[in-house]
Amino acid sequence: MDIALNINFNQSYHREGLDKQAAEMTTQSLNNQLDAFLRTQQNQAYTIALMSVRQESDAMDVIQETMMSFVNAYKHKPQNNWKPLFYRILQNKINDHHRKQKSWLRHFFSSKDSEALTAQHASQQPSPLSVIKTQETGHEMIALIKKLPEKQQQVVLYRHWQQMTVEETASIMQISAGSVKTHLFRATKKLKQALGNPDD
């Protein structure tokens, strides 16, 4: 009887050890996968943030907040869902930044002063061209995208640069698929005209 109990105890202890080891391996594997995913997205996500918030330090803050929120909320989601979830958080963080900025301006300045300050602030920010290492045509395209209205700019980046579907883009931006198509059509038309290739 004592021998049997001892065997059962040893077997149970051994199973617990294996379970703990498996859990540790699973956690390490997940951390490695998360790290690899975030590394592949960080440069493009940073450029999107920089084009939206204009200032490098603010863009870095947005990216860090996005990564932290993503890991905390979605690390156990299927990996094929990670990309749209990550960019949905990024979009929300960018929107939060704009809301905070507008609130601050409204509180401390008049409408006229706010417009002057915002224009001066934007003119002093480093161009996203400094962080995008592409050829000359790529530089020109990025400069043109910067001039688009914000939603058109975001749709172009998500659809053409990130190669996301209409549905994924709509989910990230929290607008309808029809609105995505409309913004993309208008943005494409403007870009073609700016490049000297207007629609027939």
Tab-separated table of C-alpha atoms in Angstrom:
chain	number	residue	atom	x	y	z
A	1	MET	CA	0.000	0.000	0.000
A	2	ASP	CA	2.758	2.401	0.929
A	3	ILE	CA	4.633	1.512	-2.251
A	4	ALA	CA	1.553	2.168	-4.352
A	5	LEU	CA	1.007	5.537	-2.696
A	6	ASN	CA	4.633	6.432	-3.260
A	7	ILE	CA	4.412	5.477	-6.943
A	8	ASN	CA	1.223	7.518	-7.381
A	9	PHE	CA	2.829	10.507	-5.673
A	10	ASN	CA	5.912	10.261	-7.862
A	11	GLN	CA	3.794	9.969	-11.001
A	12	SER	CA	1.700	12.979	-9.955
A	13	TYR	CA	4.811	15.010	-9.140
A	14	HIS	CA	6.344	14.030	-12.473
A	15	ARG	CA	3.191	15.071	-14.360
A	16	GLU	CA	3.125	18.423	-12.550
A	17	GLY	CA	6.757	18.965	-13.512
A	18	LEU	CA	6.038	18.180	-17.149
A	19	ASP	CA	2.967	20.439	-17.146
A	20	LYS	CA	4.984	23.299	-15.677
A	21	GLN	CA	7.761	22.782	-18.213
A	22	ALA	CA	5.240	22.692	-21.072
A	23	ALA	CA	3.595	25.876	-19.803
A	24	GLU	CA	6.960	27.628	-19.599
A	25	MET	CA	7.829	26.515	-23.143
A	26	THR	CA	4.433	27.711	-24.402
A	27	THR	CA	4.859	31.101	-22.738
A	28	GLN	CA	8.359	31.488	-24.169
A	29	SER	CA	7.137	30.503	-27.620
A	30	LEU	CA	4.285	33.035	-27.405
A	31	ASN	CA	6.678	35.768	-26.295
A	32	ASN	CA	8.975	34.985	-29.217
A	33	GLN	CA	6.066	35.110	-31.647
A	34	LEU	CA	4.835	38.407	-30.212
A	35	ASP	CA	8.310	39.896	-30.402
A	36	ALA	CA	8.714	38.799	-34.018
A	37	PHE	CA	5.289	40.177	-34.957
A	38	LEU	CA	5.883	43.563	-33.320
A	39	ARG	CA	9.298	43.859	-34.965
A	40	THR	CA	7.782	43.307	-38.399
A	41	GLN	CA	5.122	45.973	-37.811
A	42	GLN	CA	6.978	48.663	-35.871
A	43	ASN	CA	8.501	50.606	-38.782
A	44	GLN	CA	5.328	50.848	-40.834
A	45	ALA	CA	3.213	51.546	-37.756
A	46	TYR	CA	5.628	54.291	-36.723
A	47	THR	CA	5.393	55.930	-40.146
A	48	ILE	CA	1.589	55.863	-40.012
A	49	ALA	CA	1.673	57.404	-36.550
A	50	LEU	CA	4.238	60.022	-37.558
A	51	MET	CA	2.207	61.096	-40.578
A	52	SER	CA	-0.826	61.524	-38.322
A	53	VAL	CA	0.611	63.139	-35.185
A	54	ARG	CA	3.513	64.936	-36.926
A	55	GLN	CA	5.971	64.848	-34.046
A	56	GLU	CA	8.509	62.064	-33.543
A	57	SER	CA	8.196	61.905	-29.747
A	58	ASP	CA	4.393	61.736	-29.964
A	59	ALA	CA	4.609	59.034	-32.631
A	60	MET	CA	6.900	56.984	-30.403
A	61	ASP	CA	4.469	57.369	-27.492
A	62	VAL	CA	1.584	56.241	-29.700
A	63	ILE	CA	3.521	53.165	-30.865
A	64	GLN	CA	4.544	52.188	-27.341
A	65	GLU	CA	0.980	52.556	-26.054
A	66	THR	CA	-0.291	50.551	-29.019
A	67	MET	CA	2.132	47.698	-28.412
A	68	MET	CA	1.389	47.560	-24.695
A	69	SER	CA	-2.373	47.560	-25.250
A	70	PHE	CA	-2.094	44.931	-27.956
A	71	VAL	CA	-0.011	42.555	-25.843
A	72	ASN	CA	-2.238	43.002	-22.793
A	73	ALA	CA	-5.513	42.549	-24.669
A	74	TYR	CA	-4.870	40.290	-27.634
A	75	LYS	CA	-1.738	38.175	-27.152
A	76	HIS	CA	-3.815	35.004	-26.835
A	77	LYS	CA	-5.880	35.697	-29.941
A	78	PRO	CA	-5.158	33.640	-33.086
A	79	GLN	CA	-2.137	35.007	-34.916
A	80	ASN	CA	-4.037	35.561	-38.140
A	81	ASN	CA	-6.074	38.170	-36.223
A	82	TRP	CA	-3.087	40.006	-34.785
A	83	LYS	CA	-2.470	42.429	-37.638
A	84	PRO	CA	-5.967	43.950	-37.934
A	85	LEU	CA	-6.277	44.073	-34.134
A	86	PHE	CA	-2.905	45.794	-33.824
A	87	TYR	CA	-3.790	48.469	-36.367
A	88	ARG	CA	-7.220	49.000	-34.846
A	89	ILE	CA	-5.502	49.829	-31.552
A	90	LEU	CA	-3.032	52.068	-33.396
A	91	GLN	CA	-5.888	53.959	-35.013
A	92	ASN	CA	-7.621	54.392	-31.658
A	93	LYS	CA	-4.420	55.700	-30.064
A	94	ILE	CA	-3.962	58.192	-32.919
A	95	ASN	CA	-7.554	59.353	-32.480
A	96	ASP	CA	-7.004	59.684	-28.727
A	97	HIS	CA	-3.938	61.823	-29.392
A	98	HIS	CA	-5.874	64.176	-31.665
A	99	ARG	CA	-8.717	64.481	-29.148
A	100	LYS	CA	-6.306	65.339	-26.349
A	101	GLN	CA	-4.511	67.878	-28.531
A	102	LYS	CA	-7.744	69.593	-29.578
A	103	SER	CA	-8.961	69.658	-25.978
A	104	TRP	CA	-5.714	71.242	-24.828
A	105	LEU	CA	-5.854	73.890	-27.550
A	106	ARG	CA	-9.472	74.745	-26.812
A	107	HIS	CA	-8.717	75.117	-23.134
A	108	PHE	CA	-5.715	77.412	-23.346
A	109	PHE	CA	-6.160	79.343	-26.593
A	110	SER	CA	-8.800	81.106	-28.591
A	111	SER	CA	-9.899	79.585	-31.902
A	112	LYS	CA	-7.809	82.045	-33.872
A	113	ASP	CA	-4.709	81.466	-31.758
A	114	SER	CA	-5.189	77.685	-31.976
A	115	GLU	CA	-5.207	77.743	-35.758
A	116	ALA	CA	-2.071	79.865	-35.862
A	117	LEU	CA	-0.293	77.644	-33.347
A	118	THR	CA	-1.290	74.436	-35.112
A	119	ALA	CA	-0.069	75.753	-38.470
A	120	GLN	CA	3.224	76.893	-36.944
A	121	HIS	CA	3.644	73.577	-35.114
A	122	ALA	CA	3.045	71.532	-38.262
A	123	SER	CA	5.508	73.591	-40.305
A	124	GLN	CA	8.262	72.959	-37.772
A	125	GLN	CA	7.897	69.176	-37.605
A	126	PRO	CA	10.340	66.852	-39.368
A	127	SER	CA	9.014	65.389	-42.576
A	128	PRO	CA	8.102	61.689	-42.620
A	129	LEU	CA	10.376	61.532	-45.670
A	130	SER	CA	13.292	61.513	-43.255
A	131	VAL	CA	12.172	58.142	-41.884
A	132	ILE	CA	10.988	56.520	-45.105
A	133	LYS	CA	13.916	55.119	-47.064
A	134	THR	CA	12.502	54.695	-50.522
A	135	GLN	CA	13.414	55.809	-53.998
A	136	GLU	CA	12.529	59.209	-55.430
A	137	THR	CA	9.075	58.224	-56.671
A	138	GLY	CA	8.286	56.766	-53.267
A	139	HIS	CA	9.273	60.034	-51.634
A	140	GLU	CA	7.009	61.952	-53.966
A	141	MET	CA	4.091	59.634	-53.283
A	142	ILE	CA	4.464	59.920	-49.502
A	143	ALA	CA	4.552	63.714	-49.797
A	144	LEU	CA	1.332	63.617	-51.812
A	145	ILE	CA	-0.354	61.252	-49.360
A	146	LYS	CA	0.456	63.701	-46.559
A	147	LYS	CA	-1.635	66.337	-48.322
A	148	LEU	CA	-4.761	64.156	-48.407
A	149	PRO	CA	-7.535	64.532	-45.829
A	150	GLU	CA	-6.867	62.338	-42.813
A	151	LYS	CA	-9.347	59.539	-43.584
A	152	GLN	CA	-8.247	59.317	-47.215
A	153	GLN	CA	-4.644	59.214	-46.054
A	154	GLN	CA	-5.353	56.375	-43.639
A	155	VAL	CA	-7.327	54.341	-46.176
A	156	VAL	CA	-4.489	54.554	-48.705
A	157	LEU	CA	-1.953	53.449	-46.110
A	158	TYR	CA	-4.007	50.534	-44.825
A	159	ARG	CA	-5.271	49.315	-48.202
A	160	HIS	CA	-2.242	49.801	-50.439
A	161	TRP	CA	0.690	49.870	-48.055
A	162	GLN	CA	-0.483	47.353	-45.474
A	163	GLN	CA	-2.441	45.439	-48.159
A	164	MET	CA	-5.428	44.993	-45.890
A	165	THR	CA	-8.848	44.105	-47.187
A	166	VAL	CA	-11.710	46.576	-47.368
A	167	GLU	CA	-13.345	44.804	-44.423
A	168	GLU	CA	-10.183	44.903	-42.299
A	169	THR	CA	-9.660	48.594	-43.087
A	170	ALA	CA	-13.279	49.361	-42.213
A	171	SER	CA	-12.930	47.516	-38.906
A	172	ILE	CA	-9.708	49.345	-38.008
A	173	MET	CA	-11.081	52.783	-38.879
A	174	GLN	CA	-14.541	51.949	-37.504
A	175	ILE	CA	-16.323	53.076	-40.658
A	176	SER	CA	-18.385	51.181	-43.222
A	177	ALA	CA	-16.885	49.234	-46.118
A	178	GLY	CA	-18.679	51.638	-48.449
A	179	SER	CA	-16.940	54.596	-46.815
A	180	VAL	CA	-13.574	52.865	-47.236
A	181	LYS	CA	-14.245	52.461	-50.960
A	182	THR	CA	-15.389	56.084	-51.291
A	183	HIS	CA	-12.337	57.475	-49.472
A	184	LEU	CA	-10.033	55.245	-51.509
A	185	PHE	CA	-11.632	56.290	-54.804
A	186	ARG	CA	-11.297	59.990	-53.973
A	187	ALA	CA	-7.749	59.598	-52.693
A	188	THR	CA	-6.674	57.616	-55.768
A	189	LYS	CA	-8.178	60.224	-58.069
A	190	LYS	CA	-6.336	63.050	-56.285
A	191	LEU	CA	-3.031	61.164	-56.340
A	192	LYS	CA	-3.351	60.399	-60.048
A	193	GLN	CA	-4.108	64.039	-60.806
A	194	ALA	CA	-1.146	65.193	-58.708
A	195	LEU	CA	1.122	62.748	-60.553
A	196	GLY	CA	-0.130	63.957	-63.918
A	197	ASN	CA	-2.190	60.847	-64.637
A	198	PRO	CA	-5.810	61.990	-64.357
A	199	ASP	CA	-8.623	59.543	-65.009
A	200	ASP	CA	-9.883	59.370	-68.533
